[in-house]
């Protein structure tokens, strides 16, 4: 079994492309994230195929947000796909409803704190209360844990602070916004390297473009895994 701390985001348009990529990655990768971009391109069918036929773990990134009853029903339906992780927004009423919907399944509910692509200007534009982004992320994580979330999604910049919360014991921290040293940033704004993320107490990192846009995706994934297992990944870095 390969190191399932690396989750590869299959942000390709359809299931066929996703399957081709997963075949290229082979046994180097055992955990995949499927998101909204592939929903109309056979995303759920691909989730099922990767899980049942290839024995992969699946993170369905739906970032659900709605009234509690709707979230509960949506999660109950999705949990039938035997998903490992499913995301909802970290608002406490959403998390509570999602946990109700996931009851009796093995699906873990991960709460989105604040999208890693957002900075303070973006939060101002959305009328989010004043304060540093990192502080708001930690506060939202604490509330999501109190509401029962099995884990949170946060940028690696906030991981160490979330790990320090007593509420985070036994819960997962999953971080996108990870870039191997020297890689293009794309639209990611709050980033860290794989080694830094692991050193800060992250359980899983989610990496997309640096792998699926690489000429050799398998080599790119293996390089990230090597970084995650390097001595820097163990030393406290701040
Ligand atoms: O940037 P990358 O391609 O590695 O993105 C991997 C995942 O990170 C995406 O599937 C998305 O969920 C998330 N992401 C993010 N912030 C962005 C862009 C992507 O959190 N600005």
PDB file of C-alpha atoms and ligand atoms in Angstrom:
ATOM      1  CA  UNK A   1       0.000   0.000   0.000  1.00  0.00           C
ATOM      2  CA  UNK A   2       1.475   3.375  -0.952  1.00  0.00           C
ATOM      3  CA  UNK A   3       1.642   6.338   1.410  1.00  0.00           C
ATOM      4  CA  UNK A   4      -1.944   7.562   1.669  1.00  0.00           C
ATOM      5  CA  UNK A   5      -0.929  10.866   3.233  1.00  0.00           C
ATOM      6  CA  UNK A   6      -0.695  12.144  -0.349  1.00  0.00           C
ATOM      7  CA  UNK A   7      -4.092  12.765  -1.924  1.00  0.00           C
ATOM      8  CA  UNK A   8      -4.013  13.579  -5.632  1.00  0.00           C
ATOM      9  CA  UNK A   9      -6.700  15.982  -6.850  1.00  0.00           C
ATOM     10  CA  UNK A  10      -8.139  14.627 -10.095  1.00  0.00           C
ATOM     11  CA  UNK A  11      -9.076  18.090 -11.372  1.00  0.00           C
ATOM     12  CA  UNK A  12      -9.478  16.883 -14.946  1.00  0.00           C
ATOM     13  CA  UNK A  13     -12.756  17.407 -16.815  1.00  0.00           C
ATOM     14  CA  UNK A  14     -14.116  13.887 -16.960  1.00  0.00           C
ATOM     15  CA  UNK A  15     -13.923  10.342 -15.652  1.00  0.00           C
ATOM     16  CA  UNK A  16     -12.039   9.051 -18.694  1.00  0.00           C
ATOM     17  CA  UNK A  17      -9.203  11.555 -18.171  1.00  0.00           C
ATOM     18  CA  UNK A  18      -9.279  10.808 -14.449  1.00  0.00           C
ATOM     19  CA  UNK A  19      -8.935   7.096 -15.024  1.00  0.00           C
ATOM     20  CA  UNK A  20      -6.047   7.620 -17.470  1.00  0.00           C
ATOM     21  CA  UNK A  21      -4.241   9.729 -14.891  1.00  0.00           C
ATOM     22  CA  UNK A  22      -4.869   7.201 -12.119  1.00  0.00           C
ATOM     23  CA  UNK A  23      -3.475   4.477 -14.383  1.00  0.00           C
ATOM     24  CA  UNK A  24      -0.316   6.539 -14.991  1.00  0.00           C
ATOM     25  CA  UNK A  25       0.118   7.035 -11.250  1.00  0.00           C
ATOM     26  CA  UNK A  26      -0.437   3.326 -10.620  1.00  0.00           C
ATOM     27  CA  UNK A  27       0.540   2.048  -7.199  1.00  0.00           C
ATOM     28  CA  UNK A  28       2.450   5.257  -6.349  1.00  0.00           C
ATOM     29  CA  UNK A  29      -0.838   6.869  -5.283  1.00  0.00           C
ATOM     30  CA  UNK A  30      -3.616   5.329  -3.219  1.00  0.00           C
ATOM     31  CA  UNK A  31      -5.890   8.293  -2.398  1.00  0.00           C
ATOM     32  CA  UNK A  32      -7.758  10.508  -4.877  1.00  0.00           C
ATOM     33  CA  UNK A  33      -9.843  13.645  -4.582  1.00  0.00           C
ATOM     34  CA  UNK A  34     -12.733  14.120  -6.974  1.00  0.00           C
ATOM     35  CA  UNK A  35     -14.378  17.528  -7.007  1.00  0.00           C
ATOM     36  CA  UNK A  36     -17.195  19.572  -8.412  1.00  0.00           C
ATOM     37  CA  UNK A  37     -15.412  20.133 -11.737  1.00  0.00           C
ATOM     38  CA  UNK A  38     -15.918  16.485 -12.610  1.00  0.00           C
ATOM     39  CA  UNK A  39     -19.407  16.058 -11.254  1.00  0.00           C
ATOM     40  CA  UNK A  40     -21.082  16.285 -14.648  1.00  0.00           C
ATOM     41  CA  UNK A  41     -18.223  14.361 -16.249  1.00  0.00           C
ATOM     42  CA  UNK A  42     -18.839  11.089 -14.437  1.00  0.00           C
ATOM     43  CA  UNK A  43     -17.145  11.956 -11.145  1.00  0.00           C
ATOM     44  CA  UNK A  44     -19.282   9.697  -8.979  1.00  0.00           C
ATOM     45  CA  UNK A  45     -18.901   6.773 -11.363  1.00  0.00           C
ATOM     46  CA  UNK A  46     -15.134   7.274 -11.311  1.00  0.00           C
ATOM     47  CA  UNK A  47     -15.156   7.443  -7.504  1.00  0.00           C
ATOM     48  CA  UNK A  48     -16.962   4.117  -7.472  1.00  0.00           C
ATOM     49  CA  UNK A  49     -14.640   2.507  -9.997  1.00  0.00           C
ATOM     50  CA  UNK A  50     -11.433   3.659  -8.299  1.00  0.00           C
ATOM     51  CA  UNK A  51     -12.763   2.403  -4.975  1.00  0.00           C
ATOM     52  CA  UNK A  52     -14.307  -0.910  -5.982  1.00  0.00           C
ATOM     53  CA  UNK A  53     -12.046  -2.025  -8.850  1.00  0.00           C
ATOM     54  CA  UNK A  54      -8.716  -0.457  -7.904  1.00  0.00           C
ATOM     55  CA  UNK A  55      -8.957  -0.403  -4.099  1.00  0.00           C
ATOM     56  CA  UNK A  56      -8.194   3.323  -3.898  1.00  0.00           C
ATOM     57  CA  UNK A  57      -9.378   5.639  -1.138  1.00  0.00           C
ATOM     58  CA  UNK A  58     -11.720   8.434  -2.223  1.00  0.00           C
ATOM     59  CA  UNK A  59     -12.190  12.003  -1.061  1.00  0.00           C
ATOM     60  CA  UNK A  60     -15.286  13.557  -2.628  1.00  0.00           C
ATOM     61  CA  UNK A  61     -14.873  17.312  -2.453  1.00  0.00           C
ATOM     62  CA  UNK A  62     -18.426  18.653  -2.669  1.00  0.00           C
ATOM     63  CA  UNK A  63     -18.084  21.552  -0.180  1.00  0.00           C
ATOM     64  CA  UNK A  64     -21.770  21.257   0.659  1.00  0.00           C
ATOM     65  CA  UNK A  65     -23.594  24.199   2.184  1.00  0.00           C
ATOM     66  CA  UNK A  66     -27.374  24.431   2.623  1.00  0.00           C
ATOM     67  CA  UNK A  67     -30.074  24.177   5.247  1.00  0.00           C
ATOM     68  CA  UNK A  68     -29.470  21.299   7.648  1.00  0.00           C
ATOM     69  CA  UNK A  69     -32.173  18.972   6.285  1.00  0.00           C
ATOM     70  CA  UNK A  70     -30.824  19.249   2.734  1.00  0.00           C
ATOM     71  CA  UNK A  71     -27.229  18.694   3.802  1.00  0.00           C
ATOM     72  CA  UNK A  72     -28.254  15.649   5.848  1.00  0.00           C
ATOM     73  CA  UNK A  73     -30.107  14.095   2.914  1.00  0.00           C
ATOM     74  CA  UNK A  74     -27.324  14.852   0.455  1.00  0.00           C
ATOM     75  CA  UNK A  75     -24.713  13.300   2.736  1.00  0.00           C
ATOM     76  CA  UNK A  76     -26.886  10.239   3.398  1.00  0.00           C
ATOM     77  CA  UNK A  77     -27.105   9.652  -0.350  1.00  0.00           C
ATOM     78  CA  UNK A  78     -23.426  10.259  -1.028  1.00  0.00           C
ATOM     79  CA  UNK A  79     -22.305   8.058   1.875  1.00  0.00           C
ATOM     80  CA  UNK A  80     -23.738   5.077  -0.037  1.00  0.00           C
ATOM     81  CA  UNK A  81     -20.757   5.442  -2.382  1.00  0.00           C
ATOM     82  CA  UNK A  82     -18.522   4.205   0.411  1.00  0.00           C
ATOM     83  CA  UNK A  83     -16.486   7.425   0.380  1.00  0.00           C
ATOM     84  CA  UNK A  84     -13.577   7.921   2.742  1.00  0.00           C
ATOM     85  CA  UNK A  85     -13.797  11.731   3.020  1.00  0.00           C
ATOM     86  CA  UNK A  86     -16.545  14.181   2.109  1.00  0.00           C
ATOM     87  CA  UNK A  87     -16.336  17.966   2.506  1.00  0.00           C
ATOM     88  CA  UNK A  88     -18.924  20.429   3.747  1.00  0.00           C
ATOM     89  CA  UNK A  89     -18.485  24.069   4.704  1.00  0.00           C
ATOM     90  CA  UNK A  90     -17.415  24.415   8.325  1.00  0.00           C
ATOM     91  CA  UNK A  91     -20.487  26.255   9.598  1.00  0.00           C
ATOM     92  CA  UNK A  92     -21.621  24.379  12.705  1.00  0.00           C
ATOM     93  CA  UNK A  93     -25.200  23.709  11.535  1.00  0.00           C
ATOM     94  CA  UNK A  94     -23.856  22.247   8.278  1.00  0.00           C
ATOM     95  CA  UNK A  95     -21.331  20.029  10.061  1.00  0.00           C
ATOM     96  CA  UNK A  96     -23.928  18.732  12.519  1.00  0.00           C
ATOM     97  CA  UNK A  97     -26.332  17.884   9.691  1.00  0.00           C
ATOM     98  CA  UNK A  98     -23.591  16.185   7.679  1.00  0.00           C
ATOM     99  CA  UNK A  99     -22.635  14.016  10.644  1.00  0.00           C
ATOM    100  CA  UNK A 100     -26.279  12.943  10.996  1.00  0.00           C
ATOM    101  CA  UNK A 101     -26.350  12.038   7.309  1.00  0.00           C
ATOM    102  CA  UNK A 102     -23.093  10.073   7.545  1.00  0.00           C
ATOM    103  CA  UNK A 103     -24.228   8.092  10.603  1.00  0.00           C
ATOM    104  CA  UNK A 104     -23.794   4.353  10.097  1.00  0.00           C
ATOM    105  CA  UNK A 105     -21.245   4.805   7.275  1.00  0.00           C
ATOM    106  CA  UNK A 106     -17.444   5.028   7.320  1.00  0.00           C
ATOM    107  CA  UNK A 107     -17.483   8.391   5.545  1.00  0.00           C
ATOM    108  CA  UNK A 108     -15.535  11.042   7.428  1.00  0.00           C
ATOM    109  CA  UNK A 109     -16.868  14.584   7.312  1.00  0.00           C
ATOM    110  CA  UNK A 110     -14.227  17.248   6.696  1.00  0.00           C
ATOM    111  CA  UNK A 111     -15.110  20.877   7.296  1.00  0.00           C
ATOM    112  CA  UNK A 112     -13.814  23.635   5.043  1.00  0.00           C
ATOM    113  CA  UNK A 113     -12.533  26.507   7.191  1.00  0.00           C
ATOM    114  CA  UNK A 114     -11.680  29.277   4.702  1.00  0.00           C
ATOM    115  CA  UNK A 115     -10.751  28.433   1.109  1.00  0.00           C
ATOM    116  CA  UNK A 116      -6.974  28.506   0.783  1.00  0.00           C
ATOM    117  CA  UNK A 117      -7.255  30.697  -2.312  1.00  0.00           C
ATOM    118  CA  UNK A 118      -8.718  33.578  -0.265  1.00  0.00           C
ATOM    119  CA  UNK A 119      -6.859  36.416   1.412  1.00  0.00           C
ATOM    120  CA  UNK A 120      -8.055  39.255   3.641  1.00  0.00           C
ATOM    121  CA  UNK A 121      -9.187  41.387   0.674  1.00  0.00           C
ATOM    122  CA  UNK A 122     -11.388  38.538  -0.530  1.00  0.00           C
ATOM    123  CA  UNK A 123     -12.891  38.159   2.958  1.00  0.00           C
ATOM    124  CA  UNK A 124     -13.594  41.913   3.101  1.00  0.00           C
ATOM    125  CA  UNK A 125     -15.401  41.628  -0.227  1.00  0.00           C
ATOM    126  CA  UNK A 126     -17.581  38.888   1.286  1.00  0.00           C
ATOM    127  CA  UNK A 127     -18.313  40.923   4.448  1.00  0.00           C
ATOM    128  CA  UNK A 128     -16.481  38.446   6.690  1.00  0.00           C
ATOM    129  CA  UNK A 129     -15.680  39.934  10.114  1.00  0.00           C
ATOM    130  CA  UNK A 130     -12.330  41.692  10.668  1.00  0.00           C
ATOM    131  CA  UNK A 131      -9.306  39.779  11.865  1.00  0.00           C
ATOM    132  CA  UNK A 132      -6.355  37.898  10.472  1.00  0.00           C
ATOM    133  CA  UNK A 133      -7.234  35.105   8.064  1.00  0.00           C
ATOM    134  CA  UNK A 134      -5.234  32.619  10.145  1.00  0.00           C
ATOM    135  CA  UNK A 135      -7.111  33.530  13.332  1.00  0.00           C
ATOM    136  CA  UNK A 136     -10.482  33.149  11.621  1.00  0.00           C
ATOM    137  CA  UNK A 137      -9.434  29.787  10.203  1.00  0.00           C
ATOM    138  CA  UNK A 138      -8.436  28.514  13.644  1.00  0.00           C
ATOM    139  CA  UNK A 139     -11.702  29.787  15.155  1.00  0.00           C
ATOM    140  CA  UNK A 140     -13.754  28.121  12.419  1.00  0.00           C
ATOM    141  CA  UNK A 141     -11.791  24.892  12.872  1.00  0.00           C
ATOM    142  CA  UNK A 142     -12.502  24.880  16.613  1.00  0.00           C
ATOM    143  CA  UNK A 143     -16.224  25.401  15.992  1.00  0.00           C
ATOM    144  CA  UNK A 144     -16.314  22.691  13.343  1.00  0.00           C
ATOM    145  CA  UNK A 145     -14.637  20.232  15.736  1.00  0.00           C
ATOM    146  CA  UNK A 146     -17.143  21.147  18.444  1.00  0.00           C
ATOM    147  CA  UNK A 147     -19.933  20.438  15.947  1.00  0.00           C
ATOM    148  CA  UNK A 148     -18.472  16.949  15.371  1.00  0.00           C
ATOM    149  CA  UNK A 149     -16.292  17.283  12.253  1.00  0.00           C
ATOM    150  CA  UNK A 150     -13.897  14.367  11.766  1.00  0.00           C
ATOM    151  CA  UNK A 151     -11.383  16.795  10.337  1.00  0.00           C
ATOM    152  CA  UNK A 152     -10.841  20.156   8.717  1.00  0.00           C
ATOM    153  CA  UNK A 153      -9.487  21.513   5.473  1.00  0.00           C
ATOM    154  CA  UNK A 154      -7.070  24.381   6.010  1.00  0.00           C
ATOM    155  CA  UNK A 155      -3.999  25.856   4.389  1.00  0.00           C
ATOM    156  CA  UNK A 156      -0.689  24.504   5.686  1.00  0.00           C
ATOM    157  CA  UNK A 157       0.021  27.981   7.063  1.00  0.00           C
ATOM    158  CA  UNK A 158      -2.624  27.393   9.737  1.00  0.00           C
ATOM    159  CA  UNK A 159      -1.983  23.708  10.358  1.00  0.00           C
ATOM    160  CA  UNK A 160       0.313  24.084  13.362  1.00  0.00           C
ATOM    161  CA  UNK A 161      -2.128  26.437  15.113  1.00  0.00           C
ATOM    162  CA  UNK A 162      -5.028  24.070  14.497  1.00  0.00           C
ATOM    163  CA  UNK A 163      -2.972  21.105  15.710  1.00  0.00           C
ATOM    164  CA  UNK A 164      -2.371  23.038  18.926  1.00  0.00           C
ATOM    165  CA  UNK A 165      -6.107  23.216  19.651  1.00  0.00           C
ATOM    166  CA  UNK A 166      -7.138  20.655  22.267  1.00  0.00           C
ATOM    167  CA  UNK A 167     -10.240  19.952  20.122  1.00  0.00           C
ATOM    168  CA  UNK A 168      -8.026  18.774  17.250  1.00  0.00           C
ATOM    169  CA  UNK A 169      -6.787  15.685  19.098  1.00  0.00           C
ATOM    170  CA  UNK A 170      -7.749  12.604  17.111  1.00  0.00           C
ATOM    171  CA  UNK A 171      -9.145  14.713  14.258  1.00  0.00           C
ATOM    172  CA  UNK A 172      -7.724  15.111  10.775  1.00  0.00           C
ATOM    173  CA  UNK A 173      -6.082  18.133   9.192  1.00  0.00           C
ATOM    174  CA  UNK A 174      -6.083  18.008   5.407  1.00  0.00           C
ATOM    175  CA  UNK A 175      -4.345  20.728   3.428  1.00  0.00           C
ATOM    176  CA  UNK A 176      -4.367  21.852  -0.181  1.00  0.00           C
ATOM    177  CA  UNK A 177      -2.104  24.755  -1.088  1.00  0.00           C
ATOM    178  CA  UNK A 178       0.975  22.557  -1.049  1.00  0.00           C
ATOM    179  CA  UNK A 179       3.727  23.242  -3.530  1.00  0.00           C
ATOM    180  CA  UNK A 180       7.010  21.381  -3.900  1.00  0.00           C
ATOM    181  CA  UNK A 181       9.931  23.806  -3.630  1.00  0.00           C
ATOM    182  CA  UNK A 182      10.265  25.756  -6.891  1.00  0.00           C
ATOM    183  CA  UNK A 183       6.853  24.807  -8.325  1.00  0.00           C
ATOM    184  CA  UNK A 184       4.463  27.313  -9.930  1.00  0.00           C
ATOM    185  CA  UNK A 185       2.011  28.795  -7.433  1.00  0.00           C
ATOM    186  CA  UNK A 186      -1.003  28.983  -9.759  1.00  0.00           C
ATOM    187  CA  UNK A 187      -3.818  30.703  -7.844  1.00  0.00           C
ATOM    188  CA  UNK A 188      -2.728  29.331  -4.472  1.00  0.00           C
ATOM    189  CA  UNK A 189      -2.038  32.143  -1.993  1.00  0.00           C
ATOM    190  CA  UNK A 190      -1.384  30.470   1.374  1.00  0.00           C
ATOM    191  CA  UNK A 191       1.110  27.750   0.570  1.00  0.00           C
ATOM    192  CA  UNK A 192       3.835  25.540   2.078  1.00  0.00           C
ATOM    193  CA  UNK A 193       6.032  22.695   0.892  1.00  0.00           C
ATOM    194  CA  UNK A 194       5.054  19.052   1.516  1.00  0.00           C
ATOM    195  CA  UNK A 195       7.778  18.707   4.162  1.00  0.00           C
ATOM    196  CA  UNK A 196       6.622  21.835   6.031  1.00  0.00           C
ATOM    197  CA  UNK A 197       3.017  20.655   5.979  1.00  0.00           C
ATOM    198  CA  UNK A 198       3.900  17.280   7.458  1.00  0.00           C
ATOM    199  CA  UNK A 199       6.155  18.866  10.079  1.00  0.00           C
ATOM    200  CA  UNK A 200       3.252  21.087  11.121  1.00  0.00           C
ATOM    201  CA  UNK A 201       1.020  18.135  11.953  1.00  0.00           C
ATOM    202  CA  UNK A 202      -0.984  17.716   8.757  1.00  0.00           C
ATOM    203  CA  UNK A 203      -2.441  14.224   8.190  1.00  0.00           C
ATOM    204  CA  UNK A 204      -2.977  14.465   4.430  1.00  0.00           C
ATOM    205  CA  UNK A 205      -1.862  16.894   1.739  1.00  0.00           C
ATOM    206  CA  UNK A 206      -3.906  17.431  -1.439  1.00  0.00           C
ATOM    207  CA  UNK A 207      -1.886  18.154  -4.569  1.00  0.00           C
ATOM    208  CA  UNK A 208      -3.324  18.727  -8.021  1.00  0.00           C
ATOM    209  CA  UNK A 209      -1.616  20.685 -10.773  1.00  0.00           C
ATOM    210  CA  UNK A 210       2.014  19.950  -9.794  1.00  0.00           C
ATOM    211  CA  UNK A 211       1.143  16.290 -10.467  1.00  0.00           C
ATOM    212  CA  UNK A 212      -1.465  16.169 -13.213  1.00  0.00           C
ATOM    213  CA  UNK A 213       0.135  18.923 -15.278  1.00  0.00           C
ATOM    214  CA  UNK A 214       3.582  17.321 -15.013  1.00  0.00           C
ATOM    215  CA  UNK A 215       5.134  15.661 -18.025  1.00  0.00           C
ATOM    216  CA  UNK A 216       5.659  12.582 -15.863  1.00  0.00           C
ATOM    217  CA  UNK A 217       2.915  12.593 -13.200  1.00  0.00           C
ATOM    218  CA  UNK A 218       4.195   9.466 -11.482  1.00  0.00           C
ATOM    219  CA  UNK A 219       7.686  10.940 -11.066  1.00  0.00           C
ATOM    220  CA  UNK A 220       6.136  14.170  -9.739  1.00  0.00           C
ATOM    221  CA  UNK A 221       4.064  12.219  -7.175  1.00  0.00           C
ATOM    222  CA  UNK A 222       7.085  10.178  -6.125  1.00  0.00           C
ATOM    223  CA  UNK A 223       9.154  13.349  -5.630  1.00  0.00           C
ATOM    224  CA  UNK A 224       6.437  14.776  -3.359  1.00  0.00           C
ATOM    225  CA  UNK A 225       6.260  11.518  -1.393  1.00  0.00           C
ATOM    226  CA  UNK A 226      10.038  11.627  -0.981  1.00  0.00           C
ATOM    227  CA  UNK A 227       9.755  15.195   0.338  1.00  0.00           C
ATOM    228  CA  UNK A 228       7.095  14.054   2.809  1.00  0.00           C
ATOM    229  CA  UNK A 229       9.449  11.389   4.095  1.00  0.00           C
ATOM    230  CA  UNK A 230      12.561  13.603   4.224  1.00  0.00           C
ATOM    231  CA  UNK A 231      14.234  14.646   7.507  1.00  0.00           C
ATOM    232  CA  UNK A 232      12.773  18.182   7.014  1.00  0.00           C
ATOM    233  CA  UNK A 233       9.295  16.685   7.315  1.00  0.00           C
ATOM    234  CA  UNK A 234      10.070  15.644  10.872  1.00  0.00           C
ATOM    235  CA  UNK A 235      11.866  18.698  12.191  1.00  0.00           C
ATOM    236  CA  UNK A 236       9.730  21.536  13.553  1.00  0.00           C
ATOM    237  CA  UNK A 237      10.191  24.291  10.978  1.00  0.00           C
ATOM    238  CA  UNK A 238       8.931  27.375  12.710  1.00  0.00           C
TER     239      UNK A 238
HETATM  240  O1  LIG B   1      -3.464  23.956  -6.687  1.00  0.00           O
HETATM  241  P1  LIG B   1      -3.682  22.480  -6.845  1.00  0.00           P
HETATM  242  O2  LIG B   1      -3.922  22.092  -8.280  1.00  0.00           O
HETATM  243  O3  LIG B   1      -2.642  21.609  -6.182  1.00  0.00           O
HETATM  244  O4  LIG B   1      -5.048  22.239  -6.126  1.00  0.00           O
HETATM  245  C1  LIG B   1      -5.396  21.058  -5.462  1.00  0.00           C
HETATM  246  C2  LIG B   1      -6.694  21.291  -4.767  1.00  0.00           C
HETATM  247  O5  LIG B   1      -6.556  22.420  -3.921  1.00  0.00           O
HETATM  248  C3  LIG B   1      -7.861  21.665  -5.682  1.00  0.00           C
HETATM  249  O6  LIG B   1      -8.559  20.522  -6.063  1.00  0.00           O
HETATM  250  C4  LIG B   1      -8.716  22.562  -4.819  1.00  0.00           C
HETATM  251  O7  LIG B   1      -9.647  21.835  -4.074  1.00  0.00           O
HETATM  252  C5  LIG B   1      -7.744  23.159  -3.868  1.00  0.00           C
HETATM  253  N1  LIG B   1      -7.430  24.539  -4.238  1.00  0.00           N
HETATM  254  C6  LIG B   1      -7.405  25.475  -3.253  1.00  0.00           C
HETATM  255  N2  LIG B   1      -7.106  26.772  -3.552  1.00  0.00           N
HETATM  256  C7  LIG B   1      -6.839  27.157  -4.820  1.00  0.00           C
HETATM  257  C8  LIG B   1      -6.841  26.209  -5.832  1.00  0.00           C
HETATM  258  C9  LIG B   1      -7.130  24.902  -5.503  1.00  0.00           C
HETATM  259  O8  LIG B   1      -7.629  25.141  -2.115  1.00  0.00           O
HETATM  260  N3  LIG B   1      -6.538  28.391  -5.082  1.00  0.00           N
END
